Coordinates of C-alpha atoms in Angstrom, one line a residue:
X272 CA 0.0 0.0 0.0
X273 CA 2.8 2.4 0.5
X274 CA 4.3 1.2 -2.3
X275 CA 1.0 3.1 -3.8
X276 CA 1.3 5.9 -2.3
X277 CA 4.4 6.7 -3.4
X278 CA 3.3 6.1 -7.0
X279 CA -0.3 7.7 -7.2
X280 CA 0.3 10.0 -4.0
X281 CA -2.0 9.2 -1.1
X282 CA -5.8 9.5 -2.7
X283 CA -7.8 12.4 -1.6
X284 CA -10.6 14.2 -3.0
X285 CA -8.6 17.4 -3.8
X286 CA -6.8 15.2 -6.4
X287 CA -8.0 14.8 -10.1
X288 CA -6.6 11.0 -10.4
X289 CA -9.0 9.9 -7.2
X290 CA -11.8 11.7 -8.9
X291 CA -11.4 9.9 -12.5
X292 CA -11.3 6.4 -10.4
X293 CA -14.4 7.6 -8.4
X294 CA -16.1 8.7 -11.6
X295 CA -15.2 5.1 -13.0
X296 CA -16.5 3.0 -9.8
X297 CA -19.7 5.1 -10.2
X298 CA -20.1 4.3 -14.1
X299 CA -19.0 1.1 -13.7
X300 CA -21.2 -0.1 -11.0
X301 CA -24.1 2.3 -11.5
X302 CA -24.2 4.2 -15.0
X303 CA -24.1 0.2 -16.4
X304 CA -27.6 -1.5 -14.1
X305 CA -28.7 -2.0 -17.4
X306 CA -25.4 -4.4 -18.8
X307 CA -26.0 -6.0 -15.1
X308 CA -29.7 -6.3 -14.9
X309 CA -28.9 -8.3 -18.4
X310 CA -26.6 -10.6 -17.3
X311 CA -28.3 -11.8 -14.2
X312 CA -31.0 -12.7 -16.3
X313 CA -29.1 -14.7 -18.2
X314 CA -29.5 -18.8 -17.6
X315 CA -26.3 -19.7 -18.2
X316 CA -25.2 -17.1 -15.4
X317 CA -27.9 -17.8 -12.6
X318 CA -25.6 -20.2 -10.5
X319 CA -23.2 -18.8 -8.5
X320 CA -20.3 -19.2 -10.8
X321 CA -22.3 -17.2 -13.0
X322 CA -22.5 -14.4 -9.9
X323 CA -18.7 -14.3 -9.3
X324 CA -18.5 -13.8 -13.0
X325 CA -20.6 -11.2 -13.3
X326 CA -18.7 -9.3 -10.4
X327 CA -15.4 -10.0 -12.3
X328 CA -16.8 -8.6 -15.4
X329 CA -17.9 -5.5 -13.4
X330 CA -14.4 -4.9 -12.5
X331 CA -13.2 -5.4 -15.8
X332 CA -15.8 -2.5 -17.0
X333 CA -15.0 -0.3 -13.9
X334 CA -10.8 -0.8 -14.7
X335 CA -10.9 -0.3 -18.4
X336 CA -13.0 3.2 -17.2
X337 CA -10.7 4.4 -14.5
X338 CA -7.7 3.7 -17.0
X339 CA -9.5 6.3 -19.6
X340 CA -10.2 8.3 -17.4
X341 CA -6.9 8.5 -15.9
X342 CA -5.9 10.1 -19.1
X343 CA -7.9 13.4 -18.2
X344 CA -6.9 13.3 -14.5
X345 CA -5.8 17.6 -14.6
X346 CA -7.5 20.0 -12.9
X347 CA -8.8 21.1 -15.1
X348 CA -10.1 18.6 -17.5
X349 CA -11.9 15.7 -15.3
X350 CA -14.6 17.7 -14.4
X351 CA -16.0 18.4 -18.1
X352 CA -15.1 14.8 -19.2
X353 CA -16.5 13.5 -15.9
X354 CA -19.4 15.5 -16.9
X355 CA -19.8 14.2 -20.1
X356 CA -19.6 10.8 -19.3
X357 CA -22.1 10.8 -16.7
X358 CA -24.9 12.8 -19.2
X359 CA -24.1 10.8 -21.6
X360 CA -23.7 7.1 -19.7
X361 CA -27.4 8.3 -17.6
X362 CA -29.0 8.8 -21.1
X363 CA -27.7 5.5 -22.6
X364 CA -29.0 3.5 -19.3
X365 CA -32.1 4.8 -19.7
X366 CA -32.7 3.9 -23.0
X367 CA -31.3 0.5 -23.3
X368 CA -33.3 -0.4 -19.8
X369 CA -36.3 0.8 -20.9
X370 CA -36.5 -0.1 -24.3
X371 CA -34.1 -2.9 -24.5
X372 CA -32.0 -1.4 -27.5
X373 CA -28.3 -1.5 -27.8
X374 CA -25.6 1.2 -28.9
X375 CA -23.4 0.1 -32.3
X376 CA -22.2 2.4 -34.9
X377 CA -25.9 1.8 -36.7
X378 CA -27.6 3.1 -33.7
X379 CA -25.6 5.7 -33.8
X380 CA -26.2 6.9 -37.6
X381 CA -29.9 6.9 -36.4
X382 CA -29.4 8.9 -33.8
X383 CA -27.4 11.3 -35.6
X384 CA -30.5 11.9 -38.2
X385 CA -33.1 12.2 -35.7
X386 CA -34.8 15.1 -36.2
X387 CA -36.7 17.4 -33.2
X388 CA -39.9 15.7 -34.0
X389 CA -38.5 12.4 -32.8
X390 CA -36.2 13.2 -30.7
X391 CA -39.2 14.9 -28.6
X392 CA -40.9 11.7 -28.5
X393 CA -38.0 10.0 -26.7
X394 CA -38.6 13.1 -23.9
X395 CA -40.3 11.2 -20.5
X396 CA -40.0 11.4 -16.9
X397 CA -37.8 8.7 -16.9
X398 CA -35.6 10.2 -19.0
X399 CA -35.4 13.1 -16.3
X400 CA -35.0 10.9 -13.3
X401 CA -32.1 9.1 -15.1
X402 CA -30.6 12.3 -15.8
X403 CA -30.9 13.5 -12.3
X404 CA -29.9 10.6 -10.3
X405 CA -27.0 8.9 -12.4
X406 CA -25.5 12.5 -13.8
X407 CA -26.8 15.5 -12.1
X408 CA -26.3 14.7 -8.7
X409 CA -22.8 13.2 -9.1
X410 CA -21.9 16.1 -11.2
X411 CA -23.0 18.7 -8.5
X412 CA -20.9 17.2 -6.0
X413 CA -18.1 17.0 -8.2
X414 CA -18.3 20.4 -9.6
X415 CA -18.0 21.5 -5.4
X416 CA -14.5 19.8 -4.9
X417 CA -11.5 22.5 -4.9
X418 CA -8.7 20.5 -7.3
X419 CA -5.2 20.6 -5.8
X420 CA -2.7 21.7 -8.9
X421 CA 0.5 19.4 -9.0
X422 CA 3.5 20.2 -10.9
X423 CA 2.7 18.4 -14.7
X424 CA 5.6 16.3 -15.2
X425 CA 4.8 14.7 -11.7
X426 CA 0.7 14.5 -12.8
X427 CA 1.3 13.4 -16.4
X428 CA 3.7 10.4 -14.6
X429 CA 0.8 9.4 -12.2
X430 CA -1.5 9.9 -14.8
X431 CA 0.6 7.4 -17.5
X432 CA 0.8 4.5 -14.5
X433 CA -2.8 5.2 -13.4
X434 CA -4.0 4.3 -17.1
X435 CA -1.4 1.0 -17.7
X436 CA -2.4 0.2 -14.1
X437 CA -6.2 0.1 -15.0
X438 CA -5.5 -2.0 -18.2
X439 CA -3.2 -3.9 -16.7
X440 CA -6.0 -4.7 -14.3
X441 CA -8.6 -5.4 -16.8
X442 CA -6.6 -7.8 -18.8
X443 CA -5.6 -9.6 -15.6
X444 CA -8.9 -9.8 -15.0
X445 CA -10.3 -11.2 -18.0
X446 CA -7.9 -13.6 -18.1
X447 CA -9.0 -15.0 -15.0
X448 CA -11.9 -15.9 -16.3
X449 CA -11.5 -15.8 -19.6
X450 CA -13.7 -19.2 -20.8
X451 CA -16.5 -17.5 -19.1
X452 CA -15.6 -14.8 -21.0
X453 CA -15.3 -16.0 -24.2
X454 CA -18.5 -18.0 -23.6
X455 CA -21.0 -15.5 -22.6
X456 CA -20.0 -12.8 -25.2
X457 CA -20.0 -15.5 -28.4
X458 CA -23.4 -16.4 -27.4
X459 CA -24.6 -13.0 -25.9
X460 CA -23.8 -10.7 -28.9
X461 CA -25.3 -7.8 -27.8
X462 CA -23.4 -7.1 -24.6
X463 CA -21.0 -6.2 -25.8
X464 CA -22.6 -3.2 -27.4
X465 CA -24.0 -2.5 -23.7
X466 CA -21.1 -1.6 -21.9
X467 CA -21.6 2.1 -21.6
X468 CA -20.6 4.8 -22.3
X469 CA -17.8 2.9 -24.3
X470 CA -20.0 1.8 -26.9
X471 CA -21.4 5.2 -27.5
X472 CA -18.1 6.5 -27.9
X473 CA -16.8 3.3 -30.4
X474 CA -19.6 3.6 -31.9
X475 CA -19.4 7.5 -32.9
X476 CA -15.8 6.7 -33.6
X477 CA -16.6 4.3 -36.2
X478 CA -19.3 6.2 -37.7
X479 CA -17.0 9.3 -38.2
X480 CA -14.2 7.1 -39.3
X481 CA -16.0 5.6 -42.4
X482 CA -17.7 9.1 -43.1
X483 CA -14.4 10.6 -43.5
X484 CA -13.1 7.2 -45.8
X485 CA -16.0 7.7 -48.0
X486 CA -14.7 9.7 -51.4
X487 CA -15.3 13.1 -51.9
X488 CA -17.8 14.7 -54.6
X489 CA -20.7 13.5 -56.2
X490 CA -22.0 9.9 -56.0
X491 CA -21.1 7.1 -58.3
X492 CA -23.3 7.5 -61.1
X493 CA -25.6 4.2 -61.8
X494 CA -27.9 3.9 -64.6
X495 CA -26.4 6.1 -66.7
X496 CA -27.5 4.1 -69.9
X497 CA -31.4 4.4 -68.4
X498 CA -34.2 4.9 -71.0
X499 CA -37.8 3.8 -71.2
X500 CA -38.9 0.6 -74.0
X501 CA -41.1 2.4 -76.3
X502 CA -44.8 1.6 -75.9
X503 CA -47.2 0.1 -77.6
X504 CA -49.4 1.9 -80.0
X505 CA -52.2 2.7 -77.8
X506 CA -50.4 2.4 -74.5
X507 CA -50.8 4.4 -71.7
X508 CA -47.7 5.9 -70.1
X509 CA -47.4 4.2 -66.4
X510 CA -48.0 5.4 -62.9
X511 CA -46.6 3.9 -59.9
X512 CA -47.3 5.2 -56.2
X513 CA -44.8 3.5 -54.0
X514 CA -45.3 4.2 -50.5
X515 CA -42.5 3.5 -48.2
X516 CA -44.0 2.8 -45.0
X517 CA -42.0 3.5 -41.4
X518 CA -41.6 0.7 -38.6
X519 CA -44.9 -1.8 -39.5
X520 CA -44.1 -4.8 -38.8
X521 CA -45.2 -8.0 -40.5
X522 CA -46.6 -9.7 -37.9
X523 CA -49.6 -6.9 -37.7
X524 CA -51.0 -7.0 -40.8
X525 CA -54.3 -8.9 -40.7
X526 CA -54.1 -9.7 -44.3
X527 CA -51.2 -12.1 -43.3
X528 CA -53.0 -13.6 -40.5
X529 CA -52.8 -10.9 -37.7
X530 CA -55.7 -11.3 -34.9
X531 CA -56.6 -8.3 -34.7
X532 CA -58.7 -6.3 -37.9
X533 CA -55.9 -3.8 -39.2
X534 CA -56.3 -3.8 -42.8
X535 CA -60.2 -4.0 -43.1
X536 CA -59.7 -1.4 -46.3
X537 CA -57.0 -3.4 -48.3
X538 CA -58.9 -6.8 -47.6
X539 CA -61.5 -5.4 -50.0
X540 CA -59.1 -4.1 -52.6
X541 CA -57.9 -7.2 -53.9
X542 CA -54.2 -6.0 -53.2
X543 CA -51.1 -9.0 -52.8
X544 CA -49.7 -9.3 -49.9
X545 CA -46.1 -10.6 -50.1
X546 CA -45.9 -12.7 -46.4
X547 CA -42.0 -13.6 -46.4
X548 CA -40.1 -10.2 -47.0
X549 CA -37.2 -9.2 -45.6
X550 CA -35.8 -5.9 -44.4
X551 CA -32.6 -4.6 -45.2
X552 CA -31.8 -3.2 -41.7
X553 CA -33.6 -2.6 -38.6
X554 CA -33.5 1.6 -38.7
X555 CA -34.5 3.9 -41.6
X556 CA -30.8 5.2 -41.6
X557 CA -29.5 1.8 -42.9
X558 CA -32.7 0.2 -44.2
X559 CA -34.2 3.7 -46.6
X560 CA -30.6 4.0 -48.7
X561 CA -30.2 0.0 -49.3
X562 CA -34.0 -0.1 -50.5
X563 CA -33.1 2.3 -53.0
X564 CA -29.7 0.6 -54.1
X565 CA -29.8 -1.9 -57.2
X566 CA -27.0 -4.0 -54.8
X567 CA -29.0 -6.0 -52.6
X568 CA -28.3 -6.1 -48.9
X569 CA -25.1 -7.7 -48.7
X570 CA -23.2 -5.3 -51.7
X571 CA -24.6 -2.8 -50.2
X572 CA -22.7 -3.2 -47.2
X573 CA -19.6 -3.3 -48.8
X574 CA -19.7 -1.0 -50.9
X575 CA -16.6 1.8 -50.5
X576 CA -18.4 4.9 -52.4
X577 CA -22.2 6.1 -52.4
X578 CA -24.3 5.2 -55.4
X579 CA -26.8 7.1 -57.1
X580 CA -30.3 5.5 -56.1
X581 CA -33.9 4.6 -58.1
X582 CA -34.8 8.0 -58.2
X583 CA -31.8 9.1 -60.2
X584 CA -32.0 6.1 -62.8
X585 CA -35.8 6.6 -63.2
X586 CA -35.1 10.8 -63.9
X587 CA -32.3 9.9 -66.0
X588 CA -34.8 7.8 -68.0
X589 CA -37.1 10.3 -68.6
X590 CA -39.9 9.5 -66.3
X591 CA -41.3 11.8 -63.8
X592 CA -40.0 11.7 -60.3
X593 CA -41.3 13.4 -56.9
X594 CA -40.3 12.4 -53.7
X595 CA -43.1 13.7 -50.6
X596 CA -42.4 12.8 -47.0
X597 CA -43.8 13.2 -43.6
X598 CA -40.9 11.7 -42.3
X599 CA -37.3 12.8 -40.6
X600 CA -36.0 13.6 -44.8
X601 CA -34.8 11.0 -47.7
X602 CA -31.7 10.3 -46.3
X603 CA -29.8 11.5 -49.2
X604 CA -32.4 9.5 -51.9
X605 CA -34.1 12.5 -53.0
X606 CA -31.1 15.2 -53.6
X607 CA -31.5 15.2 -57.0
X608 CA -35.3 14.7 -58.1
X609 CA -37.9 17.0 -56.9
X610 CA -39.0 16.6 -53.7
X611 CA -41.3 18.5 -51.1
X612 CA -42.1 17.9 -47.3
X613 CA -46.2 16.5 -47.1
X614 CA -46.9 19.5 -44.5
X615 CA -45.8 22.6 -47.2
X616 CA -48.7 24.6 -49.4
X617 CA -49.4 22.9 -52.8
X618 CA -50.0 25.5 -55.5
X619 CA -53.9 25.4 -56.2
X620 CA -54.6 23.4 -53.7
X621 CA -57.1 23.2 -50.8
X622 CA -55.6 24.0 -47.4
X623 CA -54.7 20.7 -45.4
X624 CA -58.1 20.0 -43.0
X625 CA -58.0 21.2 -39.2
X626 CA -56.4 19.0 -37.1
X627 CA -54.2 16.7 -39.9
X628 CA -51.0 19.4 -38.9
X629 CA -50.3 20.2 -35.1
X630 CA -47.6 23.2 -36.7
X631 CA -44.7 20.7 -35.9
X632 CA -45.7 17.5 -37.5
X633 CA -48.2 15.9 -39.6
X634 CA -50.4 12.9 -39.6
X635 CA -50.1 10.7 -42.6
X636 CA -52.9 11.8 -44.1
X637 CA -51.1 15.1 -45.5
X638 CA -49.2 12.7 -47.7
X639 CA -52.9 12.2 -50.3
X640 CA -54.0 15.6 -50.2
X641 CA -53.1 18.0 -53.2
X642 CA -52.0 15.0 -55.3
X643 CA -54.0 16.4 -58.2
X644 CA -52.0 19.5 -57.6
X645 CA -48.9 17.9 -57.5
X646 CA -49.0 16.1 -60.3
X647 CA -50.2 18.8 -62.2
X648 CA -46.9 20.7 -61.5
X649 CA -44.7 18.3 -62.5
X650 CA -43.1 18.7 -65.9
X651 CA -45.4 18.0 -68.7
X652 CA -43.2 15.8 -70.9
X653 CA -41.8 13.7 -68.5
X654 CA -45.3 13.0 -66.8
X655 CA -46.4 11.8 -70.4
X656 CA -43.5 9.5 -70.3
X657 CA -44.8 8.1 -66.9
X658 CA -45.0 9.1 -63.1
X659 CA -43.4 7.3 -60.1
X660 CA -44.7 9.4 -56.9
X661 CA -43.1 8.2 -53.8
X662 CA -44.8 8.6 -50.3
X663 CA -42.4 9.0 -47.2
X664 CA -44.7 8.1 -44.1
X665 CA -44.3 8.6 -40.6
X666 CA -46.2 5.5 -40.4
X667 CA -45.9 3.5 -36.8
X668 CA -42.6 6.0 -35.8
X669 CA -42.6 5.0 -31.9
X670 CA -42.3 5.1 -29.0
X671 CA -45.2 7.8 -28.9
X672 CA -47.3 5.0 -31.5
X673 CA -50.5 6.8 -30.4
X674 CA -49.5 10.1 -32.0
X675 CA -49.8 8.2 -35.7
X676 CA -53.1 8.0 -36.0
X677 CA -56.5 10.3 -35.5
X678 CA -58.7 10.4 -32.6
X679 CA -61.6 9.0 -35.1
X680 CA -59.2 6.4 -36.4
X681 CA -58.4 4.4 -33.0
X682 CA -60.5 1.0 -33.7
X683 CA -58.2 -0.7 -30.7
X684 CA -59.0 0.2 -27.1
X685 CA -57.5 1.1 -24.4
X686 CA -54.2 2.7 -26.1
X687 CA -51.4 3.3 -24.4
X688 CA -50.8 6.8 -24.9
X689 CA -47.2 7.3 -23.2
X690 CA -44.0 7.1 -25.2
X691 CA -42.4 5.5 -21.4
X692 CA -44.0 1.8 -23.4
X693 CA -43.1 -0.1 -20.2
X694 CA -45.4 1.1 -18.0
X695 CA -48.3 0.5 -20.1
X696 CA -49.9 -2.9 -19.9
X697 CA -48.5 -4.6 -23.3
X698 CA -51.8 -5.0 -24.7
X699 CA -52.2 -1.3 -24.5
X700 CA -49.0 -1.1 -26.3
X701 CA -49.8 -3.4 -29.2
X702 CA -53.5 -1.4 -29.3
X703 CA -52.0 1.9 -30.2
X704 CA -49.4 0.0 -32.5
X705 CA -52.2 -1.1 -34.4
X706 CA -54.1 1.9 -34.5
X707 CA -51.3 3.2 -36.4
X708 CA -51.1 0.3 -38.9
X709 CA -55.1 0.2 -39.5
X710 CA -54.1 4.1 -40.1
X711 CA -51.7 2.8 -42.9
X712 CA -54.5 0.6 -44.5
X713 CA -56.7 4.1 -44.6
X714 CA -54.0 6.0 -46.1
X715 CA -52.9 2.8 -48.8
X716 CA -56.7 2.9 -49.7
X717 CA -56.9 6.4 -50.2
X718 CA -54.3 6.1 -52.7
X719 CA -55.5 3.2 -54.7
X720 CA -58.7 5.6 -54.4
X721 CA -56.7 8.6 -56.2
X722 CA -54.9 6.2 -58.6
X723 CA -58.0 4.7 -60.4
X724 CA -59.0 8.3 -60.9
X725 CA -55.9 8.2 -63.0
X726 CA -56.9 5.2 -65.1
X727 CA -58.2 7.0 -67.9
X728 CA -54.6 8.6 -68.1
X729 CA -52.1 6.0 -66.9
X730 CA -51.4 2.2 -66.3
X731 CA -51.5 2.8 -62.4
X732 CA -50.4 0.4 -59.6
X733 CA -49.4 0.7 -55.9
X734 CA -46.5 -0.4 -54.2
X735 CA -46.3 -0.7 -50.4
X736 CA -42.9 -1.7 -48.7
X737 CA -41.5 -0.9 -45.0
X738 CA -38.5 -0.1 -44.0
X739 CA -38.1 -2.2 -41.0
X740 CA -40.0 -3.6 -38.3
X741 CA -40.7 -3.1 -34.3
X742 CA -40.2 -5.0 -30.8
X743 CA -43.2 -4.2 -29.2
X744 CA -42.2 -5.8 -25.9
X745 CA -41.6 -9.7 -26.9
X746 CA -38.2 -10.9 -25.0
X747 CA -38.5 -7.1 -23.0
X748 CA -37.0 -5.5 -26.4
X749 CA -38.8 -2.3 -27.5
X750 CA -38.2 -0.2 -30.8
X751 CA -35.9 -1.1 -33.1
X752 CA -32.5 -0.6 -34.4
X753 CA -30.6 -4.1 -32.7
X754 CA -28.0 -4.8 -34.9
X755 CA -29.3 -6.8 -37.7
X756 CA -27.0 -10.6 -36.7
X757 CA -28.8 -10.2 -33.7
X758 CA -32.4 -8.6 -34.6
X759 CA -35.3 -10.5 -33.7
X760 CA -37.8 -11.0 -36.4
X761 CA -40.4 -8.7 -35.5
X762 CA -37.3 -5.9 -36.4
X763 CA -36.6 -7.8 -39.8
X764 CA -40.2 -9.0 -41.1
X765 CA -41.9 -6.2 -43.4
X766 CA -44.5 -6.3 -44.9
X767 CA -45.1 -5.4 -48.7
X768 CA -48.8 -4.8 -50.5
X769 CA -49.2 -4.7 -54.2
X770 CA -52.3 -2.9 -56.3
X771 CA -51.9 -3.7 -59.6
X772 CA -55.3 -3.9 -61.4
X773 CA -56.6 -5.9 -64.3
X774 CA -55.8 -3.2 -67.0
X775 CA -52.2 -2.5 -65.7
X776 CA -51.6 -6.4 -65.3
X777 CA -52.8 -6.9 -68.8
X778 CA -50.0 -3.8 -70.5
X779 CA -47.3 -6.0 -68.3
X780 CA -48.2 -9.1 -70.2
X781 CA -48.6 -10.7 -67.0
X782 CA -49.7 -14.3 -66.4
X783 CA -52.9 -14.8 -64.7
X784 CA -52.7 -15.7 -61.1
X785 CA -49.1 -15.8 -61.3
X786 CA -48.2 -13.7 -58.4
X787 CA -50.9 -15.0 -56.5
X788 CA -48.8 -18.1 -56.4
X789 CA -45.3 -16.2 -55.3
X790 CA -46.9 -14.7 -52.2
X791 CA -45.2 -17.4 -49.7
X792 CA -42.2 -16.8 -51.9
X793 CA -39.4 -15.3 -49.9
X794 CA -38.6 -11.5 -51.0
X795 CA -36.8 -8.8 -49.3
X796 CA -35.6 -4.9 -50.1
X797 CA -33.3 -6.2 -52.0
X798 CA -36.1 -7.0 -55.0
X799 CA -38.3 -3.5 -54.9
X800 CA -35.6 -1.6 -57.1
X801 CA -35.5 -4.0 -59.6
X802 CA -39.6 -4.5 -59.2
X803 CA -39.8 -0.8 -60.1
X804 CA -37.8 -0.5 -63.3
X805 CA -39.5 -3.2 -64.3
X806 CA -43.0 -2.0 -63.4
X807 CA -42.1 1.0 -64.9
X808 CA -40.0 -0.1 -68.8
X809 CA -36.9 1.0 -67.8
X810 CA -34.3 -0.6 -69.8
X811 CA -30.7 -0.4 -68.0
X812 CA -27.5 -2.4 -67.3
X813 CA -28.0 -1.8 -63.9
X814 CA -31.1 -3.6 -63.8
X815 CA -31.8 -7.3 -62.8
X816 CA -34.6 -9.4 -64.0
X817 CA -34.4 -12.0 -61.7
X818 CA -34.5 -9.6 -59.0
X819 CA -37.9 -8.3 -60.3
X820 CA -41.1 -10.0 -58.4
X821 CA -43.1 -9.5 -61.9
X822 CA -40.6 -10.9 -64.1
X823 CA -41.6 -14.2 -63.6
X824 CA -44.8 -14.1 -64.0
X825 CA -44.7 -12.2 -67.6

């Protein structure tokens, strides 16, 4: 112990290095109930080998801490990076203990592109109390503590052995019980993205490393040989609404065998449901650019520089483009195509009906008004050529699920009207869920509505698609956005609706009853680019036939 001492200097509060090692035991032990409350529920870990592992592992966490923190042991740095830490560790453990989600570098890309609407959703009293007891209270008895100033080259020493000392410990630490180790993190994936506020930081690291790898300039062009196959004598030119739908789930849709009545307006459409598709990701941040890529999930992935997407290939063709969303942006798909928000004015048309805007967000139900108008003001010669009008919803955006659809529109009682899900009774949960998705089957059946007012015109047809699913409380998971190895299927199953009436099946050449028979067919995102060029007579090198659901059946 003296030994110590003369190393670190005696520890007392005046001294930056006990305060990082404080700051550590409390993030370790505290800032992490989350990681812990995990891990005891865990089978493998309820004996009481298990126990003594689980203590071994906390001293790993609190170790690996103290040695970073050692690093910003000066006066005065450890208070702001103690600070930050403990705001930032509070918020995380609130978060993944409520909602069950985990922090990796995809997480992170969604949390960077959440806009105010969302982000105010996420706002709860539990949120607060986290805040208060895990950071605000530590804070304000740290910021009280008068730092003693020691000469640097003494500190910077103390500091250095403080930091090896603290790996040093780790390492000897895992290897101690390093099959139990190994073990639980090959079969437990997701703890590892759990140990907080590490992972936020690895995980921000990561994203800005590959943002600043990515090339500079303009995307890769794709497409770039794009036209439309001439048309019949006779034809009409095509129109296409494809509705990219936010968070439904599969498993909710009545028209695939859902319980519960969601899609009462779509069963008497005589639309095809498609019952085995496949997301792309489990957040719109990944999921919304690979939908949009002609790759396919895993190219996409690997790819080095961004692509063009659909909407620059069908432009380039000739067609006429127009990308509307009530959602948090395009991610980047809509830069170069026309493009509007659902909530601003439409030249000529009617004002938007009392109630559909709040002044800070929309319901869906902006997205179908003024279509007349909007199509109108699209350029002439292209629309001639053909339309494809996509629709960005907000769709079943949670945790605040009740705020997606109308008072009139609320079939499912009692809601859950809370964005804190866990206190609700789950049933309450899944009601106001559904309301939202029986919102989706108004708003789908308003456009088919709109689109056979076009017939006269165009060859229409409606495509529906998610972008990822939703945990509504199955396993104590919440939201979305788990890393996709380790997604459960309620965050990977979509589902994906086709209108496509007898006239526009005829001009396709389709074969009768032909995609009747491919709805138990598996699909994912990585078929609706190809489905759309193909819907729409795009001719391109880019394109893939056997990647287009109507190919085989023409």
């Amino acid at each position: 112990m003296r030994a110590l001492f003369r190393l670190f200097g005696k520890p007392t509060l005046d001294s930056p290095l006990t305060l990082a090692w404080l700051g550590a035991l409390w993030l370790g032990l505290f800032s992490n109930w989350p990681l812990w409350q995990r891990m005891l529920a865990l089978p493998e870990l309820a004996n009481g080998g298990g126990r003594v592992f689980i203590l071994v592992f906390a001293g790993m966490v609190t170790a690996v801490l103290g040695a970073l923190l050692s690093l910003f042991a000066w006066p005065r740095l450890i208070k702001p990076a103690l600070a930050v830490m403990l705001l930032s560790a509070a918020a995380l453990a609130h978060f993944m203990g409520s909602y069950g989600t985990v922090i990796d570098p995809t997480m992170v890309v969604n949390i960077l592109q959440t806009d105010v609407r969302e982000s105010r959703d996420l706002l709860s009293i539990g949120l607060l109390l986290s805040l208060s007891m895990l950071a605000l209270l530590p804070i304000a008895w740290l910021w009280k503590r008068k730092l003693h100033a020691h000469p640097w080259p003494g500190r910077l020493g103390r500091n250095l052995l403080a930091f090896a000392a603290g790996l040093v410990l780790a390492v000897g630490l895992a290897l101690s019980c390093f099959a139990d180790l190994a073990s639980t993190m090959r079969n437990n994936k997701s703890l590892r993205y759990m140990i907080s506020p590490v992972n936020l930081y690895y995980s921000l690291g990561s994203v800005l490393a590959a943002k600043r790898a990515e090339p500079k300039g303009p995307p890769e062009v794709i497409g770039a040989d794009a036209k439309l196959a001439p048309r019949e004598a006779g034809a009409k030119p095509r129109l296409l609404l494809l509705v990219v739908g936010e968070t439904a789930r599969s498993a909710n849709f009545s028209l695939n065998g859902y319980g519960q009545p969601t899609n009462p307006e779509l069963a008497k459409a005589d639309v095809l449901s498609f019952r085995k598709v496949s997301s792309c990701g489990t957040s719109t941040a990944a999921s919304l650019p690979c939908m949009f890529s002609p790759l396919g999930r895993e190219a996409f992935l690997e790819q080095k520089r961004p692509q063009e997407t659909l909407m620059d290939v069908l432009q380039r063709a000739g067609l006429a483009v127009l990308w509307l969303d009530n959602q948090s942006g395009c991610k980047g798909i809509c830069e170069r195509v026309p493009n509007a928000m659902a909530a601003q004015p439409v030249k000529g048309a009617a004002p938007l009906p009392a109630g559909l805007c709040d002044g800070e967000e929309c319901l869906d139900g902006a997205l179908v008004q003024g279509l007349d108008e909007r199509l109108a003001a699209l350029d002439p010669e292209r629309v001639a050529r053909g339309v494809v009008l996509v629709m960005h919803q907000m769709g079943s955006h949670g945790p605040a699920y009740y705020k997606r659809s109308p008072a009139d529109r609320k079939p499912f009682q009692p809601e859950c009207k809370s964005n804190a899900l866990q206190q609700c009774e789950r049933q309450a949960v899944v009601n106001a869920y559904d309301n939202s998705i029986a919102y989706a089957d108004w708003l789908l059946a308003r456009g088919i509505d709109w689109l056979k007012t076009k017939s006269d015109r165009f060859d229409t047809a409606l495509l529906y698609a998610s972008d990822h699913g939703e945990s509504l409380g199955e396993n104590n998971l919440y939201l979305h956005g788990l890393p996709y190895s380790m997604a459960p299927k309620e965050q990977t199953h979509i589902p994906m609706i086709l209108w496509l009436p007898e006239a526009s099946s005829q001009a396709l050449k389709l074969k009768s009853g032909c995609l009747k028979s491919r709805l138990d067919q598996p699909f994912s995102h990585d078929q609706l680019f190809h489905t759309v060029l193909g819907y729409s007579g795009v001719q391109s090198q880019v394109y893939r036939s056997d990647w287009d659901i109507l190919a085989g059946c023409r």
